[in-house]
Structure formats: structure tokens, C-alpha cells
mmCIF file of C-alpha atoms in Angstrom:
data_model
loop_
_atom_site.group_PDB
_atom_site.id
_atom_site.type_symbol
_atom_site.label_atom_id
_atom_site.label_comp_id
_atom_site.label_asym_id
_atom_site.label_seq_id
_atom_site.Cartn_x
_atom_site.Cartn_y
_atom_site.Cartn_z
ATOM 1 C CA MET A 1 15.578 -42.170 -27.622
ATOM 2 C CA SER A 2 14.104 -39.262 -25.646
ATOM 3 C CA SER A 3 13.938 -35.790 -27.121
ATOM 4 C CA THR A 4 16.507 -33.164 -26.229
ATOM 5 C CA LYS A 5 15.981 -29.429 -25.915
ATOM 6 C CA LYS A 6 17.533 -28.766 -29.280
ATOM 7 C CA ASN A 7 14.723 -30.820 -30.898
ATOM 8 C CA TRP A 8 11.918 -28.772 -29.343
ATOM 9 C CA PRO A 9 10.141 -26.035 -31.278
ATOM 10 C CA LYS A 10 11.523 -22.562 -30.679
ATOM 11 C CA LEU A 11 9.394 -20.739 -28.115
ATOM 12 C CA PRO A 12 9.565 -17.086 -27.042
ATOM 13 C CA LEU A 13 11.567 -16.480 -23.885
ATOM 14 C CA GLY A 14 8.518 -15.368 -21.934
ATOM 15 C CA ILE A 15 6.709 -18.635 -22.672
ATOM 16 C CA ARG A 16 9.757 -20.712 -21.755
ATOM 17 C CA LEU A 17 10.013 -18.899 -18.409
ATOM 18 C CA LEU A 18 6.311 -19.424 -17.653
ATOM 19 C CA ILE A 19 6.562 -23.126 -18.461
ATOM 20 C CA ALA A 20 9.684 -23.475 -16.306
ATOM 21 C CA ALA A 21 8.022 -21.718 -13.370
ATOM 22 C CA HIS A 22 4.888 -23.859 -13.621
ATOM 23 C CA SER A 23 6.888 -27.088 -13.913
ATOM 24 C CA MET A 24 9.052 -26.151 -10.941
ATOM 25 C CA SER A 25 6.055 -25.339 -8.751
ATOM 26 C CA VAL A 26 4.256 -28.586 -9.652
ATOM 27 C CA ASP A 27 7.310 -30.654 -8.738
ATOM 28 C CA ALA A 28 8.222 -28.662 -5.624
ATOM 29 C CA PHE A 29 4.798 -28.359 -3.991
ATOM 30 C CA SER A 30 3.398 -31.851 -4.621
ATOM 31 C CA ARG A 31 4.201 -34.817 -2.394
ATOM 32 C CA SER A 32 5.890 -37.588 -4.325
ATOM 33 C CA ASP A 33 3.434 -40.230 -3.057
ATOM 34 C CA GLY A 34 0.484 -38.371 -4.596
ATOM 35 C CA SER A 35 -1.111 -37.652 -1.235
ATOM 36 C CA ALA A 36 -1.042 -33.841 -1.097
ATOM 37 C CA VAL A 37 -0.434 -30.531 -2.846
ATOM 38 C CA ASN A 38 0.653 -27.420 -0.968
ATOM 39 C CA ARG A 39 -2.150 -25.171 -2.212
ATOM 40 C CA ARG A 40 -0.930 -22.025 -0.481
ATOM 41 C CA LEU A 41 2.454 -22.116 -2.213
ATOM 42 C CA MET A 42 1.039 -23.446 -5.487
ATOM 43 C CA ASN A 43 -1.317 -20.468 -5.735
ATOM 44 C CA LEU A 44 1.663 -18.123 -5.814
ATOM 45 C CA PHE A 45 2.435 -19.540 -9.274
ATOM 46 C CA ASP A 46 -1.193 -19.597 -10.428
ATOM 47 C CA PRO A 47 -2.428 -15.982 -10.596
ATOM 48 C CA LYS A 48 -6.183 -15.577 -10.546
ATOM 49 C CA ALA A 49 -8.467 -13.232 -12.491
ATOM 50 C CA SER A 50 -11.602 -11.584 -11.139
ATOM 51 C CA PRO A 51 -14.869 -11.711 -13.092
ATOM 52 C CA SER A 52 -15.406 -8.803 -15.489
ATOM 53 C CA ARG A 53 -18.729 -7.033 -15.049
ATOM 54 C CA LYS A 54 -17.565 -4.393 -17.525
ATOM 55 C CA PRO A 55 -17.084 -5.658 -21.087
ATOM 56 C CA ASP A 56 -13.578 -6.839 -21.880
ATOM 57 C CA ASN A 57 -13.434 -6.710 -25.667
ATOM 58 C CA GLY A 58 -17.142 -7.453 -25.718
ATOM 59 C CA VAL A 59 -17.196 -10.186 -23.031
ATOM 60 C CA VAL A 60 -18.540 -9.939 -19.484
ATOM 61 C CA SER A 61 -18.267 -12.618 -16.803
ATOM 62 C CA SER A 62 -19.687 -13.518 -13.413
ATOM 63 C CA ASP A 63 -19.222 -16.313 -10.888
ATOM 64 C CA ILE A 64 -22.184 -18.511 -10.004
ATOM 65 C CA VAL A 65 -22.243 -20.913 -7.032
ATOM 66 C CA VAL A 66 -23.754 -24.353 -7.533
ATOM 67 C CA ASP A 67 -23.013 -25.990 -4.164
ATOM 68 C CA THR A 68 -21.365 -24.204 -1.250
ATOM 69 C CA THR A 69 -20.662 -27.428 0.661
ATOM 70 C CA ARG A 70 -18.185 -28.618 -1.967
ATOM 71 C CA LYS A 71 -17.258 -25.146 -3.237
ATOM 72 C CA LEU A 72 -18.600 -25.969 -6.684
ATOM 73 C CA TRP A 73 -19.035 -22.932 -8.910
ATOM 74 C CA PHE A 74 -18.577 -21.816 -12.470
ATOM 75 C CA ARG A 75 -17.644 -18.647 -14.310
ATOM 76 C CA LEU A 76 -20.212 -17.558 -16.871
ATOM 77 C CA TYR A 77 -18.948 -15.638 -19.916
ATOM 78 C CA SER A 78 -21.367 -13.767 -22.170
ATOM 79 C CA ASN A 79 -20.633 -11.966 -25.407
ATOM 80 C CA THR A 80 -22.350 -8.566 -25.192
ATOM 81 C CA THR A 81 -22.357 -8.182 -28.981
ATOM 82 C CA THR A 82 -24.763 -11.140 -29.283
ATOM 83 C CA ALA A 83 -27.289 -9.900 -26.702
ATOM 84 C CA GLY A 84 -30.829 -10.623 -27.843
ATOM 85 C CA LYS A 85 -29.784 -12.800 -30.754
ATOM 86 C CA MET A 86 -31.240 -16.257 -31.227
ATOM 87 C CA PHE A 87 -29.410 -19.580 -31.066
ATOM 88 C CA ILE A 88 -26.198 -18.621 -29.264
ATOM 89 C CA PRO A 89 -24.533 -21.949 -28.330
ATOM 90 C CA VAL A 90 -23.319 -22.791 -24.863
ATOM 91 C CA VAL A 91 -19.828 -24.207 -24.309
ATOM 92 C CA VAL A 92 -19.323 -25.952 -20.961
ATOM 93 C CA TYR A 93 -15.567 -25.854 -20.408
ATOM 94 C CA PHE A 94 -13.342 -27.923 -18.108
ATOM 95 C CA HIS A 95 -9.881 -26.565 -17.395
ATOM 96 C CA GLY A 96 -6.756 -28.691 -17.485
ATOM 97 C CA GLY A 97 -4.122 -29.238 -14.830
ATOM 98 C CA GLY A 98 -3.934 -32.994 -14.343
ATOM 99 C CA PHE A 99 -7.073 -32.951 -12.129
ATOM 100 C CA ALA A 100 -4.841 -31.522 -9.384
ATOM 101 C CA TYR A 101 -3.951 -27.974 -10.427
ATOM 102 C CA MET A 102 -5.381 -24.744 -11.881
ATOM 103 C CA ALA A 103 -8.908 -23.363 -11.559
ATOM 104 C CA ALA A 104 -11.682 -21.770 -13.583
ATOM 105 C CA ASN A 105 -10.412 -18.350 -12.493
ATOM 106 C CA SER A 106 -6.760 -19.052 -13.296
ATOM 107 C CA MET A 107 -5.643 -16.145 -15.436
ATOM 108 C CA SER A 108 -4.704 -18.309 -18.409
ATOM 109 C CA TYR A 109 -8.127 -20.018 -18.432
ATOM 110 C CA ASP A 110 -9.978 -16.777 -17.907
ATOM 111 C CA ASP A 111 -8.265 -15.412 -21.019
ATOM 112 C CA LEU A 112 -8.960 -18.595 -22.998
ATOM 113 C CA CYS A 113 -12.657 -18.697 -22.123
ATOM 114 C CA LYS A 114 -13.082 -15.006 -22.946
ATOM 115 C CA ARG A 115 -11.598 -15.708 -26.337
ATOM 116 C CA LEU A 116 -13.947 -18.648 -26.907
ATOM 117 C CA ALA A 117 -16.946 -16.519 -25.946
ATOM 118 C CA ARG A 118 -15.782 -13.753 -28.265
ATOM 119 C CA GLU A 119 -14.688 -15.701 -31.323
ATOM 120 C CA ILE A 120 -17.225 -18.538 -31.636
ATOM 121 C CA PRO A 121 -19.314 -16.589 -30.326
ATOM 122 C CA ALA A 122 -20.817 -18.486 -27.410
ATOM 123 C CA VAL A 123 -21.877 -18.393 -23.816
ATOM 124 C CA VAL A 124 -19.101 -20.172 -21.917
ATOM 125 C CA VAL A 125 -19.608 -21.988 -18.615
ATOM 126 C CA SER A 126 -16.163 -22.618 -17.093
ATOM 127 C CA VAL A 127 -16.473 -25.194 -14.310
ATOM 128 C CA ASN A 128 -14.432 -24.950 -11.116
ATOM 129 C CA TYR A 129 -14.479 -28.613 -10.113
ATOM 130 C CA ARG A 130 -12.865 -30.168 -7.043
ATOM 131 C CA LEU A 131 -9.194 -31.112 -7.301
ATOM 132 C CA SER A 132 -7.229 -34.241 -6.453
ATOM 133 C CA PRO A 133 -5.681 -35.633 -4.336
ATOM 134 C CA GLU A 134 -8.042 -34.078 -1.766
ATOM 135 C CA HIS A 135 -10.956 -35.213 -3.935
ATOM 136 C CA ARG A 136 -10.335 -38.282 -6.043
ATOM 137 C CA TYR A 137 -12.358 -39.865 -8.842
ATOM 138 C CA PRO A 138 -15.319 -39.641 -9.353
ATOM 139 C CA SER A 139 -15.602 -36.202 -7.693
ATOM 140 C CA GLN A 140 -14.598 -34.245 -10.807
ATOM 141 C CA TYR A 141 -17.084 -36.060 -13.072
ATOM 142 C CA GLU A 142 -19.872 -35.605 -10.527
ATOM 143 C CA ASP A 143 -19.134 -31.884 -10.315
ATOM 144 C CA GLY A 144 -19.139 -31.520 -14.082
ATOM 145 C CA PHE A 145 -22.438 -33.301 -14.567
ATOM 146 C CA ASP A 146 -24.067 -31.439 -11.676
ATOM 147 C CA VAL A 147 -23.221 -28.152 -13.400
ATOM 148 C CA LEU A 148 -25.005 -29.403 -16.533
ATOM 149 C CA LYS A 149 -28.102 -30.171 -14.485
ATOM 150 C CA PHE A 150 -27.846 -26.793 -12.769
ATOM 151 C CA ILE A 151 -27.827 -24.773 -16.001
ATOM 152 C CA ASP A 152 -30.555 -27.019 -17.437
ATOM 153 C CA ASN A 153 -32.860 -26.022 -14.583
ATOM 154 C CA PRO A 154 -35.385 -23.367 -15.711
ATOM 155 C CA ASP A 155 -34.759 -21.577 -12.390
ATOM 156 C CA PHE A 156 -31.184 -20.785 -13.389
ATOM 157 C CA GLU A 157 -31.200 -16.978 -13.375
ATOM 158 C CA GLY A 158 -28.313 -16.652 -15.809
ATOM 159 C CA PHE A 159 -30.202 -18.375 -18.588
ATOM 160 C CA SER A 160 -31.198 -15.088 -20.267
ATOM 161 C CA ALA A 161 -27.514 -14.650 -21.165
ATOM 162 C CA PHE A 162 -27.818 -17.649 -23.474
ATOM 163 C CA GLY A 163 -29.344 -15.454 -26.143
ATOM 164 C CA ASN A 164 -32.370 -17.567 -27.073
ATOM 165 C CA THR A 165 -35.146 -16.753 -24.611
ATOM 166 C CA ASP A 166 -37.657 -19.157 -26.146
ATOM 167 C CA THR A 167 -38.030 -21.698 -23.340
ATOM 168 C CA SER A 168 -39.840 -24.157 -25.610
ATOM 169 C CA SER A 169 -36.742 -24.885 -27.683
ATOM 170 C CA ASN A 170 -33.633 -26.879 -26.887
ATOM 171 C CA LYS A 171 -30.478 -24.906 -26.218
ATOM 172 C CA ALA A 172 -27.499 -26.219 -28.143
ATOM 173 C CA PHE A 173 -24.474 -26.921 -25.984
ATOM 174 C CA PHE A 174 -21.007 -28.348 -26.376
ATOM 175 C CA ILE A 175 -18.771 -29.944 -23.768
ATOM 176 C CA ALA A 176 -15.143 -28.886 -24.072
ATOM 177 C CA GLY A 177 -11.910 -29.098 -22.156
ATOM 178 C CA ASP A 178 -8.170 -29.333 -22.411
ATOM 179 C CA SER A 179 -5.780 -31.953 -21.044
ATOM 180 C CA ALA A 180 -7.475 -33.342 -17.900
ATOM 181 C CA GLY A 181 -10.450 -31.202 -18.876
ATOM 182 C CA GLY A 182 -10.564 -33.070 -22.188
ATOM 183 C CA ASN A 183 -10.798 -36.316 -20.251
ATOM 184 C CA LEU A 184 -13.596 -34.766 -18.190
ATOM 185 C CA ALA A 185 -15.373 -33.632 -21.349
ATOM 186 C CA HIS A 186 -15.474 -37.204 -22.652
ATOM 187 C CA HIS A 187 -16.793 -38.754 -19.448
ATOM 188 C CA VAL A 188 -19.286 -36.006 -18.667
ATOM 189 C CA ALA A 189 -20.557 -36.333 -22.251
ATOM 190 C CA ILE A 190 -21.165 -40.037 -21.627
ATOM 191 C CA LYS A 191 -23.313 -39.100 -18.615
ATOM 192 C CA ALA A 192 -25.082 -36.437 -20.674
ATOM 193 C CA CYS A 193 -25.905 -38.976 -23.409
ATOM 194 C CA GLN A 194 -27.859 -40.990 -20.893
ATOM 195 C CA HIS A 195 -29.750 -38.084 -19.332
ATOM 196 C CA GLN A 196 -32.961 -36.427 -20.440
ATOM 197 C CA PHE A 197 -32.398 -32.670 -20.262
ATOM 198 C CA SER A 198 -35.335 -30.293 -20.078
ATOM 199 C CA ARG A 199 -33.898 -27.590 -22.323
ATOM 200 C CA LEU A 200 -30.333 -28.493 -23.295
ATOM 201 C CA LYS A 201 -29.271 -30.524 -26.314
ATOM 202 C CA LEU A 202 -25.704 -31.819 -26.662
ATOM 203 C CA HIS A 203 -24.247 -31.127 -30.099
ATOM 204 C CA GLY A 204 -20.565 -31.993 -29.706
ATOM 205 C CA VAL A 205 -17.423 -32.586 -27.668
ATOM 206 C CA ILE A 206 -14.259 -30.508 -28.088
ATOM 207 C CA ALA A 207 -11.117 -32.111 -26.655
ATOM 208 C CA LEU A 208 -7.890 -30.099 -26.646
ATOM 209 C CA GLN A 209 -4.989 -32.531 -26.175
ATOM 210 C CA PRO A 210 -7.069 -34.723 -23.834
ATOM 211 C CA PHE A 211 -5.365 -36.492 -20.936
ATOM 212 C CA PHE A 212 -5.669 -40.264 -21.337
ATOM 213 C CA GLY A 213 -3.217 -43.020 -20.491
ATOM 214 C CA GLY A 214 -2.600 -46.620 -19.539
ATOM 215 C CA GLU A 215 -0.071 -49.021 -18.077
ATOM 216 C CA GLU A 216 1.613 -49.312 -21.465
ATOM 217 C CA ARG A 217 4.388 -46.852 -22.299
ATOM 218 C CA THR A 218 3.714 -45.449 -25.730
ATOM 219 C CA GLU A 219 6.333 -44.418 -28.273
ATOM 220 C CA SER A 220 5.558 -40.720 -27.829
ATOM 221 C CA GLU A 221 5.843 -40.948 -24.038
ATOM 222 C CA LEU A 222 9.298 -42.464 -24.371
ATOM 223 C CA LYS A 223 10.473 -40.282 -27.261
ATOM 224 C CA LEU A 224 9.298 -37.011 -25.694
ATOM 225 C CA ALA A 225 10.256 -37.789 -22.110
ATOM 226 C CA GLY A 226 11.943 -34.394 -21.787
ATOM 227 C CA ALA A 227 9.239 -32.336 -23.493
ATOM 228 C CA PRO A 228 8.068 -29.042 -21.939
ATOM 229 C CA LEU A 229 5.403 -29.061 -19.209
ATOM 230 C CA ILE A 230 4.368 -32.734 -19.363
ATOM 231 C CA SER A 231 6.536 -35.753 -18.556
ATOM 232 C CA VAL A 232 5.867 -39.391 -17.764
ATOM 233 C CA LYS A 233 6.916 -38.768 -14.160
ATOM 234 C CA ARG A 234 4.379 -35.972 -13.789
ATOM 235 C CA THR A 235 1.517 -37.792 -15.517
ATOM 236 C CA ASP A 236 2.143 -40.900 -13.390
ATOM 237 C CA TRP A 237 1.881 -38.697 -10.307
ATOM 238 C CA MET A 238 -1.354 -37.138 -11.567
ATOM 239 C CA TRP A 239 -3.009 -40.497 -12.131
ATOM 240 C CA LYS A 240 -1.811 -41.712 -8.722
ATOM 241 C CA ALA A 241 -3.311 -38.629 -7.080
ATOM 242 C CA PHE A 242 -6.566 -38.937 -9.050
ATOM 243 C CA LEU A 243 -7.490 -42.624 -8.970
ATOM 244 C CA PRO A 244 -8.918 -44.396 -5.915
ATOM 245 C CA HIS A 245 -6.289 -46.324 -3.988
ATOM 246 C CA GLY A 246 -5.597 -49.747 -5.435
ATOM 247 C CA TYR A 247 -6.300 -48.945 -9.107
ATOM 248 C CA ASN A 248 -3.768 -48.648 -11.920
ATOM 249 C CA ARG A 249 -3.673 -46.665 -15.147
ATOM 250 C CA ASP A 250 -5.763 -49.238 -17.035
ATOM 251 C CA HIS A 251 -8.786 -47.991 -15.097
ATOM 252 C CA GLN A 252 -11.656 -47.292 -17.503
ATOM 253 C CA VAL A 253 -11.496 -43.510 -16.996
ATOM 254 C CA VAL A 254 -7.790 -43.406 -17.874
ATOM 255 C CA ASN A 255 -7.475 -45.986 -20.650
ATOM 256 C CA VAL A 256 -10.884 -45.233 -22.145
ATOM 257 C CA PHE A 257 -10.649 -47.814 -24.923
ATOM 258 C CA GLY A 258 -8.413 -50.226 -23.024
ATOM 259 C CA PRO A 259 -8.996 -53.625 -21.396
ATOM 260 C CA ASN A 260 -11.499 -52.308 -18.820
ATOM 261 C CA SER A 261 -13.266 -49.794 -21.035
ATOM 262 C CA VAL A 262 -17.000 -49.170 -21.232
ATOM 263 C CA ASP A 263 -18.663 -49.871 -24.581
ATOM 264 C CA ILE A 264 -20.186 -46.645 -25.913
ATOM 265 C CA SER A 265 -21.184 -47.972 -29.332
ATOM 266 C CA ASP A 266 -24.895 -47.943 -28.441
ATOM 267 C CA LEU A 267 -24.833 -44.477 -26.869
ATOM 268 C CA PRO A 268 -25.779 -41.343 -28.845
ATOM 269 C CA PHE A 269 -22.298 -39.927 -28.262
ATOM 270 C CA PRO A 270 -21.982 -36.662 -30.228
ATOM 271 C CA PRO A 271 -19.422 -35.683 -32.888
ATOM 272 C CA THR A 272 -16.029 -34.995 -31.329
ATOM 273 C CA LEU A 273 -13.202 -32.654 -32.288
ATOM 274 C CA VAL A 274 -9.755 -33.699 -31.034
ATOM 275 C CA PHE A 275 -6.594 -31.583 -31.131
ATOM 276 C CA ILE A 276 -3.153 -33.237 -31.042
ATOM 277 C CA GLY A 277 0.300 -31.656 -30.763
ATOM 278 C CA GLY A 278 3.461 -33.097 -32.288
ATOM 279 C CA PHE A 279 5.509 -32.299 -29.170
ATOM 280 C CA ASP A 280 2.953 -33.627 -26.705
ATOM 281 C CA PRO A 281 3.987 -36.902 -25.011
ATOM 282 C CA LEU A 282 0.269 -37.770 -24.727
ATOM 283 C CA GLN A 283 -0.305 -37.744 -28.492
ATOM 284 C CA ASP A 284 -0.308 -41.530 -28.934
ATOM 285 C CA TRP A 285 -3.045 -41.883 -26.314
ATOM 286 C CA GLN A 286 -5.005 -39.159 -28.070
ATOM 287 C CA ARG A 287 -4.722 -41.047 -31.365
ATOM 288 C CA LYS A 288 -5.923 -44.194 -29.593
ATOM 289 C CA TYR A 289 -8.897 -42.151 -28.419
ATOM 290 C CA VAL A 290 -9.700 -41.069 -31.970
ATOM 291 C CA GLU A 291 -9.351 -44.664 -33.148
ATOM 292 C CA GLY A 292 -11.610 -45.891 -30.343
ATOM 293 C CA LEU A 293 -14.323 -43.404 -31.227
ATOM 294 C CA ASN A 294 -14.115 -44.455 -34.872
ATOM 295 C CA LYS A 295 -14.398 -48.133 -33.995
ATOM 296 C CA SER A 296 -17.400 -47.326 -31.801
ATOM 297 C CA GLY A 297 -19.113 -45.813 -34.819
ATOM 298 C CA LYS A 298 -18.840 -42.193 -33.679
ATOM 299 C CA HIS A 299 -18.036 -39.138 -35.759
ATOM 300 C CA VAL A 300 -14.624 -37.770 -34.833
ATOM 301 C CA TYR A 301 -12.471 -35.062 -36.368
ATOM 302 C CA LYS A 302 -8.736 -34.949 -35.707
ATOM 303 C CA ILE A 303 -6.607 -31.813 -36.027
ATOM 304 C CA GLU A 304 -2.828 -32.117 -35.623
ATOM 305 C CA TYR A 305 -0.262 -29.358 -35.181
ATOM 306 C CA PRO A 306 3.211 -30.878 -35.701
ATOM 307 C CA ASN A 307 5.120 -28.233 -33.716
ATOM 308 C CA ALA A 308 2.672 -27.796 -30.836
ATOM 309 C CA ILE A 309 3.657 -28.502 -27.233
ATOM 310 C CA HIS A 310 1.161 -29.608 -24.596
ATOM 311 C CA GLY A 311 -0.914 -26.609 -23.530
ATOM 312 C CA PHE A 312 0.058 -24.385 -26.461
ATOM 313 C CA TYR A 313 -3.448 -22.819 -26.534
ATOM 314 C CA ALA A 314 -2.648 -21.023 -23.259
ATOM 315 C CA PHE A 315 -0.350 -18.734 -25.227
ATOM 316 C CA PRO A 316 -2.310 -16.530 -27.656
ATOM 317 C CA GLN A 317 0.884 -15.301 -29.316
ATOM 318 C CA LEU A 318 1.573 -18.760 -30.773
ATOM 319 C CA PRO A 319 0.250 -19.090 -34.361
ATOM 320 C CA ASP A 320 -1.309 -22.513 -33.720
ATOM 321 C CA THR A 321 -3.582 -20.987 -31.067
ATOM 322 C CA SER A 322 -5.358 -18.824 -33.649
ATOM 323 C CA LEU A 323 -5.674 -21.819 -35.953
ATOM 324 C CA LEU A 324 -7.210 -23.838 -33.113
ATOM 325 C CA MET A 325 -9.754 -21.094 -32.386
ATOM 326 C CA ALA A 326 -10.796 -21.036 -36.032
ATOM 327 C CA GLU A 327 -11.203 -24.830 -36.078
ATOM 328 C CA ILE A 328 -13.345 -24.746 -32.936
ATOM 329 C CA LYS A 329 -15.575 -22.071 -34.425
ATOM 330 C CA ASN A 330 -15.950 -24.017 -37.677
ATOM 331 C CA PHE A 331 -16.783 -27.222 -35.798
ATOM 332 C CA VAL A 332 -19.417 -25.514 -33.656
ATOM 333 C CA LEU A 333 -21.069 -23.844 -36.640
ATOM 334 C CA LYS A 334 -21.029 -27.096 -38.612
ATOM 335 C CA GLN A 335 -22.718 -29.035 -35.803
ATOM 336 C CA LEU A 336 -25.330 -26.327 -35.336
ATOM 337 C CA ASP A 337 -26.221 -26.679 -39.022
ATOM 338 C CA GLN A 338 -26.844 -30.425 -38.730
#
């Protein structure tokens, strides 16, 4: 039986209106065959934030271009209260949006990354990767990994913002993301495990309600078919728009521990923190992800919030968002102590 509205957690009116507007725009401005998104109209429902050169509660930001030909750039957030201090970690963040929507400068992600930079504290690199269906797999993974190589380059002028100016030491970094960005975090981390960086060292992966799937319909997908923001119809569209033509949802990047998965047991995959929400239709796939990491011999930590909807962290007024921030900070500090 699918959930009904009366079963959902009570959300403030403002949040319900924002979710309704976003859901309406996604459905209205995306072609049903997964071939196109009307970007001009979609942007009307996705307000953007400019970088902050003046401190915003202690955080400044700037936009840095990696490749003009594919419009690849990232927003760099620095905590001014940590200037000059040693061993400030770097968090490379991938925004959500089903690979097809949102951006690094979307207002909700700008706010989230400022909060991460402030509360961990950390230098945050928020990647503006290419979107589907205009750019299908593996474009997003290539963009993400190219940003890692860019910030690893000693010529990167923004490196002084990382706090530790000792170029002989490795800079601790984490790969993080939510929803589709959580999927990106996993796959970019796999690439990072197999690469020799000159000054970066991967310490962990942080996956907020990561977007995985498969041909199978899980119990949570069926039970929460009417849940806010995410539905089976929408996620099916997102995978159709993302995958190369001719592939189904058991592709190795979707069903990461499914029939076509890549064995990561011999890779030095780092400890992973996974967040799961009780009102997220994707939760069963996220639990399969945790189970797959465990079976592969990797360290994984699972945090569940029973009343959380998909994307709850975009709303700072929700109590679970503050709990999530505290868990992220604790995880980062714990891994830095290892």
C-alpha cells in the first residue's frame, strides 16, 4: 500500500509550498521521454546565489573555472575564522537534483555549503558538473574527478585557503554529496582510490540519502510512492535521462552492488557515512548500499532519521538538519584522528 498525505511527517507550510513548486516545475518542464529539460523555465524555480566576497557569518566564497569549453566550475567556500590554522580539511561537494537539475550556485546548496564550511569547519569545493539529458553518463563523473585533479595541482591559486600551507604534507579531503550527488561521491571516490594525488589524501565519503536504484521495485519505493519530492515516476525519468541509450537501471552506476556491479573489495575505499530518511522512497537502495560496503570489507556508518523526507537537509529549520550537521562534523573529526 502506498503512503497517503496523512501519513507524512508534519512540515511547515513554507516547506510544503517549496516542495510543491519544485515538484511541479520538474514535471512541467521535463520531456516525458527523458530527452530534454526546459532550462529557461526551470531556472525560474531555482533561484541562484552570487559568491560572497564579504564574510557571511564567517564564510567567504568565490567561483573558479576549471574548463570553459564544458562550463565546468566550482564554488570555493572558506571559513575566515580558520585563516592561518593548520590541517583544515577539504570537502568536495556534489549537489543533488537527479543529475538533471540544480547547480552549485542554487540558493539552497549555497546555504548548505556555507553551513558545512562554518560548522565542520572546512574548505568546501562545490562542483558545478554538467547536467543530463544534455550530458549523459559518464560526463558527471568525469567532471567530478577533473575537479579533484585541478585542486590537487600545485598551481591552483586558491590552495592557500586550505589553511595548511605546508606543501610537503598531504591535505585531508572528503568527498560528499546528496541524492544524485551522493551517487557521484561514491563513483568519484572509486576513481580517487586508484589515483596517485600529489598533495591530497582521501579520508572519507559522506553520502546524504544517495541516489541508487535498480530494475527491482523495493518495498520503500512502493510504500512511499506518494512521498514528497521523490517518486518512482520521477526517479525512472532521471535514470532514463542520465544513462546512455540502451541501458537499464541495473547498470553498474545505478545498482552499485547489483548483477553488473564492480568489485571494490580490493580498493582502498575510505570510511563512508550514509544518511537515510524514513520517508525517503530510496531508503531500501541506500540500505543495500550500506550492506554492499560491509560485504566488501569497508567501514561504513549508517545514520537514520525516521521522520525525514528526501532532501530534508535543504531546510535548516528542520531539527534533523542540525543533527545531520553534528554527525558530519563528528565523522570528519574522527577520520582526521585516524
